[in-house]
PDB file of C-alpha atoms in Angstrom:
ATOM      1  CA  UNK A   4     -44.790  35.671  56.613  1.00 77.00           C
ATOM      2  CA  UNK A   5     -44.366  32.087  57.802  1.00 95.00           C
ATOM      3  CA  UNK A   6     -41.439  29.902  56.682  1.00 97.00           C
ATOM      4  CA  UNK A   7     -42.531  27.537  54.572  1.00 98.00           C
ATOM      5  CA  UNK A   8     -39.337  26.509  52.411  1.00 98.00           C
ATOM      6  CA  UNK A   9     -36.079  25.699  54.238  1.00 98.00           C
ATOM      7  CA  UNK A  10     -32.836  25.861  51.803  1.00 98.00           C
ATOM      8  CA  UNK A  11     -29.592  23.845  53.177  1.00 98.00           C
ATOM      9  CA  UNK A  12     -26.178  23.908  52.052  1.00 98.00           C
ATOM     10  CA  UNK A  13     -24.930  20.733  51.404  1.00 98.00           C
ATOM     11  CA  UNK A  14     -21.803  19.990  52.155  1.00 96.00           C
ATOM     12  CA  UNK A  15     -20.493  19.986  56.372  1.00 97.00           C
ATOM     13  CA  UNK A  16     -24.066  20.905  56.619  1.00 98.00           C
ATOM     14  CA  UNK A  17     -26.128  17.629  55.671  1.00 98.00           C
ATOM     15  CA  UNK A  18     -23.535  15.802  53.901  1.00 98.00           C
ATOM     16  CA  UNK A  19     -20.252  15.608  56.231  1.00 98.00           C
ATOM     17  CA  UNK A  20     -17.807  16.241  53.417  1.00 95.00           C
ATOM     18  CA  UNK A  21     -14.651  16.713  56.068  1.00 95.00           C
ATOM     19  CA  UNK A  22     -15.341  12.962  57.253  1.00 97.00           C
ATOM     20  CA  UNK A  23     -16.108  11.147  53.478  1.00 97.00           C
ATOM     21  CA  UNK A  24     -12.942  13.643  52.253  1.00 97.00           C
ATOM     22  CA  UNK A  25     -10.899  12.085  54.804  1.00 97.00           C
ATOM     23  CA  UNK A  26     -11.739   8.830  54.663  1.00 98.00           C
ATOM     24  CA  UNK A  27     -11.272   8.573  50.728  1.00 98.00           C
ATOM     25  CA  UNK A  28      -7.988  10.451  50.727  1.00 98.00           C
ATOM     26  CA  UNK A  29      -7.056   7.913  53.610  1.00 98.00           C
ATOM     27  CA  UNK A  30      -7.425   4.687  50.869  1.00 97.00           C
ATOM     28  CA  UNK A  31      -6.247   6.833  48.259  1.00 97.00           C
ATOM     29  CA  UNK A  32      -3.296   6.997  50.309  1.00 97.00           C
ATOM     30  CA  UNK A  33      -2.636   3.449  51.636  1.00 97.00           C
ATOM     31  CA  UNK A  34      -3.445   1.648  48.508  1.00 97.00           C
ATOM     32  CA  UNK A  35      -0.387   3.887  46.623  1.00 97.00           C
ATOM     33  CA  UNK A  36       1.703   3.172  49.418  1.00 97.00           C
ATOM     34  CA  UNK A  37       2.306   6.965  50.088  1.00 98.00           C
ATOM     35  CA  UNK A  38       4.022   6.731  52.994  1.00 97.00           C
ATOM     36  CA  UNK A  39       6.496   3.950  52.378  1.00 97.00           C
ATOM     37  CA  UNK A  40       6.974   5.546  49.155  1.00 97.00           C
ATOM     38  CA  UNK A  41       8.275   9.373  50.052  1.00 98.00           C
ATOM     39  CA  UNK A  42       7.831   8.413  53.831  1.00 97.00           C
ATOM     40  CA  UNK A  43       5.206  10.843  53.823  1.00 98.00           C
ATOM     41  CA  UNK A  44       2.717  11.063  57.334  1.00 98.00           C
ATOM     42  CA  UNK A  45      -0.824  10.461  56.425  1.00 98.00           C
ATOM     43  CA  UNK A  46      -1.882  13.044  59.280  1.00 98.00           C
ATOM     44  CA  UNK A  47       0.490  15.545  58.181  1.00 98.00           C
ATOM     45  CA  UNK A  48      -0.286  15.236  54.379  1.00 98.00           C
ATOM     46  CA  UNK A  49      -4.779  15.543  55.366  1.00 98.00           C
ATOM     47  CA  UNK A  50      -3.939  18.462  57.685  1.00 98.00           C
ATOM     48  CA  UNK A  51      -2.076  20.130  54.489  1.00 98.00           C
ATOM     49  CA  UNK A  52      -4.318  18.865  51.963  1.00 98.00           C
ATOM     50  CA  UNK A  53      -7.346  20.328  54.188  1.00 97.00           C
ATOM     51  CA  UNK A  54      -5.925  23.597  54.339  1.00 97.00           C
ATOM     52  CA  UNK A  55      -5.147  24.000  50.601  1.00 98.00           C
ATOM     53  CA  UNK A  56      -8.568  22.820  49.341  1.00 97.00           C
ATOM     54  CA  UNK A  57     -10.428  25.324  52.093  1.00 95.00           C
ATOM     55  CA  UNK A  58      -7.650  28.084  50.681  1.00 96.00           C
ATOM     56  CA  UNK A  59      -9.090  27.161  46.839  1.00 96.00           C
ATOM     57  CA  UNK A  60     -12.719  26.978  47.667  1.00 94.00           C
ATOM     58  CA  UNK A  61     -12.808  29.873  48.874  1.00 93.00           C
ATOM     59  CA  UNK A  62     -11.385  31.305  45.877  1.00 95.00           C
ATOM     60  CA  UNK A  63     -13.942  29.371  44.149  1.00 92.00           C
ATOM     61  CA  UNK A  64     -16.402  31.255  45.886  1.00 90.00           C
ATOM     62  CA  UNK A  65     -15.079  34.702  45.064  1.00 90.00           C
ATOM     63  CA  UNK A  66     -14.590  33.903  41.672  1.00 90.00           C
ATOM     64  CA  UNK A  67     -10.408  34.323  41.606  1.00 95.00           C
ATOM     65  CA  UNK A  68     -10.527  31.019  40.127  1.00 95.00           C
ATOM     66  CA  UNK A  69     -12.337  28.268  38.335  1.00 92.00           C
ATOM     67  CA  UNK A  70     -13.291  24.884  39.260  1.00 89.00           C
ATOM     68  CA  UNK A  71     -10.581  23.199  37.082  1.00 94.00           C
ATOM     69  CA  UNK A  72      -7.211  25.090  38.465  1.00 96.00           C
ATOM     70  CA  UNK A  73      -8.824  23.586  41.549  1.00 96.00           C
ATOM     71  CA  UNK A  74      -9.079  20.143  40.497  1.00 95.00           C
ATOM     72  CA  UNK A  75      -5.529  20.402  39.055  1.00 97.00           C
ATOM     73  CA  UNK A  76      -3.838  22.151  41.781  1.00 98.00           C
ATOM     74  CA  UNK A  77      -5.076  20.906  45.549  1.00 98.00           C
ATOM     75  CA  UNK A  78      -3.286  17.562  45.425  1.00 98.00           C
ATOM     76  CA  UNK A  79      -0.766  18.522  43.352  1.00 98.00           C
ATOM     77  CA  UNK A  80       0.130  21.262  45.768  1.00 98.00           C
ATOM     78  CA  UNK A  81      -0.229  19.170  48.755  1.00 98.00           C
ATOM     79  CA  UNK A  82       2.130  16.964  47.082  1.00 98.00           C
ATOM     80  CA  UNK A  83       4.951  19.512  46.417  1.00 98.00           C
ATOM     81  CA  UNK A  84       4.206  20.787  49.915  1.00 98.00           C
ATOM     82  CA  UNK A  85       6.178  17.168  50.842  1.00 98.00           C
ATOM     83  CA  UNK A  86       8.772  17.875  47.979  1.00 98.00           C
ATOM     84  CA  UNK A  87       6.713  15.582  45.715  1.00 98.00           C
ATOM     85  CA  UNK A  88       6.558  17.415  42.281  1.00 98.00           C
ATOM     86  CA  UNK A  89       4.535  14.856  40.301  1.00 97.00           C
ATOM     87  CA  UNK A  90       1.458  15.634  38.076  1.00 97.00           C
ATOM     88  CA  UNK A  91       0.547  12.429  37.277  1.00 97.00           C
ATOM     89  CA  UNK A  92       0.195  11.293  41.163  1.00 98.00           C
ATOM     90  CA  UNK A  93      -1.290  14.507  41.902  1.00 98.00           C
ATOM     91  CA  UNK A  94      -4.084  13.926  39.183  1.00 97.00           C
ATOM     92  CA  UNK A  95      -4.746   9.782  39.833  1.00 97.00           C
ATOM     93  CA  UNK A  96      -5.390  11.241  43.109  1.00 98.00           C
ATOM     94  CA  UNK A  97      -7.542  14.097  41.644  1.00 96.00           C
ATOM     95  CA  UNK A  98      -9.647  11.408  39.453  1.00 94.00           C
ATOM     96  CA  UNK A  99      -9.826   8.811  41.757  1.00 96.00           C
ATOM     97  CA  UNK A 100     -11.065  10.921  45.028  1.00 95.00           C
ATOM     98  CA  UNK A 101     -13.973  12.466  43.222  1.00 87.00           C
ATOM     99  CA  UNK A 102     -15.335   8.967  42.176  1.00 87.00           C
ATOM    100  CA  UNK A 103     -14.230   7.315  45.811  1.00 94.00           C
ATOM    101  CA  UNK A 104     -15.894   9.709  47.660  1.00 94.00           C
ATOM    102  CA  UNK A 105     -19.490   8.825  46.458  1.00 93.00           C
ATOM    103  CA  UNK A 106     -18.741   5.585  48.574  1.00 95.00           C
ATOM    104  CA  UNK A 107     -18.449   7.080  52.040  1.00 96.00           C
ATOM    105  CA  UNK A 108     -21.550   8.766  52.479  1.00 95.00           C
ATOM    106  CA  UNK A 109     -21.602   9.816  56.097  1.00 97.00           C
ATOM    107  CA  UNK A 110     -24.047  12.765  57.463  1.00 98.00           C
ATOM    108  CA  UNK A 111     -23.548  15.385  59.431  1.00 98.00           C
ATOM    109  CA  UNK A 112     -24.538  14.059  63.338  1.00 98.00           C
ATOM    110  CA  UNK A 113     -28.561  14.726  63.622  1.00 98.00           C
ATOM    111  CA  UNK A 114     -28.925  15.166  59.558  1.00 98.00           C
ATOM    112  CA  UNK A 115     -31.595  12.099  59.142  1.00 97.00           C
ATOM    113  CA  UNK A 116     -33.381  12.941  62.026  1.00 98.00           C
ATOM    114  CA  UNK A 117     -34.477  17.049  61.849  1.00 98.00           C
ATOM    115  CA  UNK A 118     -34.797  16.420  57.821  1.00 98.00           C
ATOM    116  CA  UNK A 119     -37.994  13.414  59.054  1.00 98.00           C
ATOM    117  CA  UNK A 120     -38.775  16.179  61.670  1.00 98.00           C
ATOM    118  CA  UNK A 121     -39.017  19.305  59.313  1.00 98.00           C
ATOM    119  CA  UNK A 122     -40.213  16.650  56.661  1.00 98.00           C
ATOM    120  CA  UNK A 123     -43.404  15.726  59.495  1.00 98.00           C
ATOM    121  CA  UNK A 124     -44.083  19.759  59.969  1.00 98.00           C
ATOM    122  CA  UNK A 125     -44.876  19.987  56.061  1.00 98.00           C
ATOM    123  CA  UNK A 126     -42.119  22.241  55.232  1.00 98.00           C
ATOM    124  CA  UNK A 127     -40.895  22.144  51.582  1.00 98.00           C
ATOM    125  CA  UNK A 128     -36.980  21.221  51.810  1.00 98.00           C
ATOM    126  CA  UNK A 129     -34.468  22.325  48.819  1.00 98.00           C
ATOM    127  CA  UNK A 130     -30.638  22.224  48.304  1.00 98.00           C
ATOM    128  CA  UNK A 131     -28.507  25.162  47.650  1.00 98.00           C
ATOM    129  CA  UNK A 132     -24.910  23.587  47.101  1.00 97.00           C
ATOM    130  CA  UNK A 133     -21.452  25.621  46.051  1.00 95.00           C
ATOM    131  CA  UNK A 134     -20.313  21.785  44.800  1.00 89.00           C
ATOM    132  CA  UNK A 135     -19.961  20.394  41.022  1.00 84.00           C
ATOM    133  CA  UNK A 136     -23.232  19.200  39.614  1.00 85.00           C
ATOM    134  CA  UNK A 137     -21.610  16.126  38.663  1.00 80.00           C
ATOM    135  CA  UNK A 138     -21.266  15.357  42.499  1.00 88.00           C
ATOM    136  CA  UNK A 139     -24.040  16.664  44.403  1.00 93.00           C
ATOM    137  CA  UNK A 140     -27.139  14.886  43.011  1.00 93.00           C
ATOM    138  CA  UNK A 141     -25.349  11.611  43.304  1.00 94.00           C
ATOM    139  CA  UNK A 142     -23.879  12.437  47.054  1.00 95.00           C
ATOM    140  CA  UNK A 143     -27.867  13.642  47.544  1.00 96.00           C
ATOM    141  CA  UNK A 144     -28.948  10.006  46.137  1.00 96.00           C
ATOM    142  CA  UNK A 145     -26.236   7.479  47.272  1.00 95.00           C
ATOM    143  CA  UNK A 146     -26.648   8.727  50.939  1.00 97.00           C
ATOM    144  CA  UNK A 147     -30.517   8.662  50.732  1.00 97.00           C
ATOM    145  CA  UNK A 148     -31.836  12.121  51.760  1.00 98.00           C
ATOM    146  CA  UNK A 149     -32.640  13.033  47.783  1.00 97.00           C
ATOM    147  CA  UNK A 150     -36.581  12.158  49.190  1.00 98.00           C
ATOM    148  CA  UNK A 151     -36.650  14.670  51.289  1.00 98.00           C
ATOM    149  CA  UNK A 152     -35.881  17.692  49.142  1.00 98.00           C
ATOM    150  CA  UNK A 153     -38.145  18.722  46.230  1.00 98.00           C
ATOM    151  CA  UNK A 154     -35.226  20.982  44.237  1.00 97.00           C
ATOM    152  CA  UNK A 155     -31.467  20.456  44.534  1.00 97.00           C
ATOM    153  CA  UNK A 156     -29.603  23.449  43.088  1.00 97.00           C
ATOM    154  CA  UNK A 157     -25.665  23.328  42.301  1.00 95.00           C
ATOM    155  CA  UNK A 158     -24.094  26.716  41.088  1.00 93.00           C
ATOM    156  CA  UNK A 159     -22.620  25.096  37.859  1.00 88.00           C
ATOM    157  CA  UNK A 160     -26.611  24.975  36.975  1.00 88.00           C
ATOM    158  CA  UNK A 161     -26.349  28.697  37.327  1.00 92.00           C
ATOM    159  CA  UNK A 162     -22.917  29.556  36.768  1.00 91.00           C
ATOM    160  CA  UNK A 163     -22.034  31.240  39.851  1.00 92.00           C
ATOM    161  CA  UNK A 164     -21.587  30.695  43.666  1.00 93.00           C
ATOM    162  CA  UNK A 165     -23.052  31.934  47.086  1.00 96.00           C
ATOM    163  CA  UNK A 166     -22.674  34.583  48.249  1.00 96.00           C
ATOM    164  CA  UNK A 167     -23.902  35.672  44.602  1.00 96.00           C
ATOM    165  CA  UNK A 168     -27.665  36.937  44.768  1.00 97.00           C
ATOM    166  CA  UNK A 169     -28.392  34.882  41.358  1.00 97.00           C
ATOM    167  CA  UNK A 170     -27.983  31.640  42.805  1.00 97.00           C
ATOM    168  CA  UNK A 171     -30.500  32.369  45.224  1.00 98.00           C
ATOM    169  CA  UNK A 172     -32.944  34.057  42.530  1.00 97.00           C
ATOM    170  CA  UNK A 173     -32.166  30.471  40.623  1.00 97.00           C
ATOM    171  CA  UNK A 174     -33.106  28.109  43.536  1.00 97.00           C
ATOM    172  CA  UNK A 175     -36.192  30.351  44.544  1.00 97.00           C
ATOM    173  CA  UNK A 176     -37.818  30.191  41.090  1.00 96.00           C
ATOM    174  CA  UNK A 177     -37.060  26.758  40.477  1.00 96.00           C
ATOM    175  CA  UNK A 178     -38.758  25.845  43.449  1.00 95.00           C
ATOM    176  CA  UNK A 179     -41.518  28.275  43.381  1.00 92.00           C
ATOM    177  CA  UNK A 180     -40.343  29.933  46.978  1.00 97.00           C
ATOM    178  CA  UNK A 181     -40.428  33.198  48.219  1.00 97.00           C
ATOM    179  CA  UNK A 182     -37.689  35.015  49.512  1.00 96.00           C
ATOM    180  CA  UNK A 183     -40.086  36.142  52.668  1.00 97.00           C
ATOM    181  CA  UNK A 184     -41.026  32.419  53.444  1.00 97.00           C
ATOM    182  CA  UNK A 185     -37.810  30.614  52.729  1.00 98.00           C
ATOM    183  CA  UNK A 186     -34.952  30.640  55.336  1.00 98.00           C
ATOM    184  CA  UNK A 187     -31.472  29.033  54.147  1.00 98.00           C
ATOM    185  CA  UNK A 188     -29.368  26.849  56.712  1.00 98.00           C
ATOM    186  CA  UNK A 189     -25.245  26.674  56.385  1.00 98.00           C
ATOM    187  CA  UNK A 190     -22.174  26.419  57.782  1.00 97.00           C
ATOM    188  CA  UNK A 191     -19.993  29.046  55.647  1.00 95.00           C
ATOM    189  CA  UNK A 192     -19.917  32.626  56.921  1.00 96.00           C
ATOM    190  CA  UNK A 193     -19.769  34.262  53.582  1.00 95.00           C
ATOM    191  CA  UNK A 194     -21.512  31.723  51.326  1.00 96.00           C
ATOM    192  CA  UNK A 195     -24.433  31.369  53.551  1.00 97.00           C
ATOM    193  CA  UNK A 196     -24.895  33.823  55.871  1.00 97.00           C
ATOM    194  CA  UNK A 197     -23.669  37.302  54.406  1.00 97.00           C
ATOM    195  CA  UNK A 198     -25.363  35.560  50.800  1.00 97.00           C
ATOM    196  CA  UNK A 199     -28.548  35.039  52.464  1.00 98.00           C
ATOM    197  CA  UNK A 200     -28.661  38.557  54.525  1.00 97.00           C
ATOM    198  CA  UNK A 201     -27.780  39.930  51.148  1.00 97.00           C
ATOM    199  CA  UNK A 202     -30.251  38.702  49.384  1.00 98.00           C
ATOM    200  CA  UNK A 203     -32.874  39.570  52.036  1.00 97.00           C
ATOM    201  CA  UNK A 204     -33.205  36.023  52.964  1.00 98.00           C
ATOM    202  CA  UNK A 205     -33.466  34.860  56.641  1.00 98.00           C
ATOM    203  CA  UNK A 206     -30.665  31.795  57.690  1.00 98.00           C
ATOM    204  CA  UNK A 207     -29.421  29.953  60.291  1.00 98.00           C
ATOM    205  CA  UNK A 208     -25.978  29.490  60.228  1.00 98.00           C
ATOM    206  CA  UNK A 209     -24.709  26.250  61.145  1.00 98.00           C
ATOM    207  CA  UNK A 210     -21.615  27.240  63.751  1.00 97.00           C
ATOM    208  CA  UNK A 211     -20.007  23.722  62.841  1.00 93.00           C
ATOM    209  CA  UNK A 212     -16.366  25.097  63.472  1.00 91.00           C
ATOM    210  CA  UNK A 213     -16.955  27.306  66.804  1.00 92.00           C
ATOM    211  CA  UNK A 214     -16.292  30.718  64.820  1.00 91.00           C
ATOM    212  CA  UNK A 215     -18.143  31.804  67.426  1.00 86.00           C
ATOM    213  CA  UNK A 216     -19.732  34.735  65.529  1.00 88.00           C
ATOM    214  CA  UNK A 217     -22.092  37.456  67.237  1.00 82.00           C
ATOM    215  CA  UNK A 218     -24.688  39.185  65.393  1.00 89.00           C
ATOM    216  CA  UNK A 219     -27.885  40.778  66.489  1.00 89.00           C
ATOM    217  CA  UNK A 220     -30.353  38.940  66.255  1.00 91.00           C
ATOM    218  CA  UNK A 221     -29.104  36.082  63.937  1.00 95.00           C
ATOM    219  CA  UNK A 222     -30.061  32.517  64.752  1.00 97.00           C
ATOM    220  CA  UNK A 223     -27.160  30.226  65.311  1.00 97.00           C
ATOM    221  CA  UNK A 224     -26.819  26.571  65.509  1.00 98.00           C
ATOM    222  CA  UNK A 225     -24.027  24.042  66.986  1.00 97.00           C
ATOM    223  CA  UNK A 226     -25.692  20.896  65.951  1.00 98.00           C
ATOM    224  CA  UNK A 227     -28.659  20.494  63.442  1.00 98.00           C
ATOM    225  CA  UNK A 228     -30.911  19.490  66.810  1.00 98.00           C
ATOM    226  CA  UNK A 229     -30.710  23.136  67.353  1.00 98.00           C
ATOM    227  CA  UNK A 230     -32.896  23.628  64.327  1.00 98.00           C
ATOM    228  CA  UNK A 231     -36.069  22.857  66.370  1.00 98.00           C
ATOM    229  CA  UNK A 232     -35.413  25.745  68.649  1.00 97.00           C
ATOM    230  CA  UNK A 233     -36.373  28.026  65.378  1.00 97.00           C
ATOM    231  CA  UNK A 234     -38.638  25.792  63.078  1.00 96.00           C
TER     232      UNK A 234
END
């Protein structure tokens, strides 16, 4: 059957999360005075920070562990990383980088363009997204690209993650899809791909990171141009 729906992941796929994280936890960090403060490196403390949150989310993912031990532990950990045990730092930062962020909105290199181009071919674009609801509309709006995409689907709407097969039931009934014309694009091995090939749902994954997986006959992008090579 021919594809007519196309499902993205949001975040590092559309929406470069890695750049607007950086860049908020970069003021974040200069307007406390971090570094004079604890003499803390600003590199060091992102490249620690980076690798906690990835660490969490994936536990996220597999369901070890809710969205609020998140929120309360990936700064706070970064923190005592540095030999900074201090909850009340570790939560201003919490609070104040999930409102900050909203104001960098940078896309992933390509995004605008191949969302007008798959917009112009008259396929039906949607948003499958791991994030918080309370986030990913308003990331969706405040960047612009909400026109292009008829449903936008967070898994707090639907109380559990990719790889989970009920996430993708959700989004498919919601936007009156089939599984044999949809294909889902992403840049998480598990989430996306291994959800989608679960589910019996065809995907591109998004090779954002170089993982450089191989799989038969799976469609693999570097850079969203790519997408035009398939769709």
């Amino acid at each position: 059957m021919k594809i007519q729906h196309i499902f993205f992941d949001l975040d590092n796929t559309i929406w470069d999360h890695r750049k607007n994280a950086y860049l908020t936890i970069k003021d974040l960090f200069e307007k406390e005075e971090i570094t004079l403060k604890y003499a803390i490196d600003f590199e060091e403390f992102h490249s620690v920070y980076h690798e906690i949150n990835e660490r969490l989310w994936e536990k996220i993912r597999d369901g070890i562990i809710g969205k609020e031990y998140l929120r309360k532990h990936r700064f706070y950990d970064t923190f005592k990383h540095f030999n900074v045990d201090d909850e009340e730092l570790s939560m201003y930062f919490e609070e104040h980088f999930l409102d900050k962020i909203l104001n960098h909105n940078e896309l992933v290199e390509g995004a605008e363009y191949i969302l007008e181009y798959l917009k112009a071919k008259n396929y039906t674009l949607h948003i499958i997204s791991n994030g918080f609801k309370e986030v990913t509309e308003r990331k969706c709006i405040l960047s612009g690209i909400d026109k292009y995409f008829q449903t936008i689907t967070s898994a707090d709407s639907v109380g559990v993650r990719k790889p989970k097969p009920e996430i993708f039931e959700y989004s498919l009934g919601l936007s009156d899809a089939k599984k044999e014309n949809s294909i889902l694009i992403g840049d998480d091995w598990i989430a996306d791909v291994v959800g989608a090939q679960s589910f019996g749902m065809d995907v591109i994954f998004f090779d954002v990171l170089n993982e450089n997986r191989e799989e038969e006959g799976l469609k693999i992008i570097k850079h969203l141009l790519q997408i035009k090579e398939y769709l």
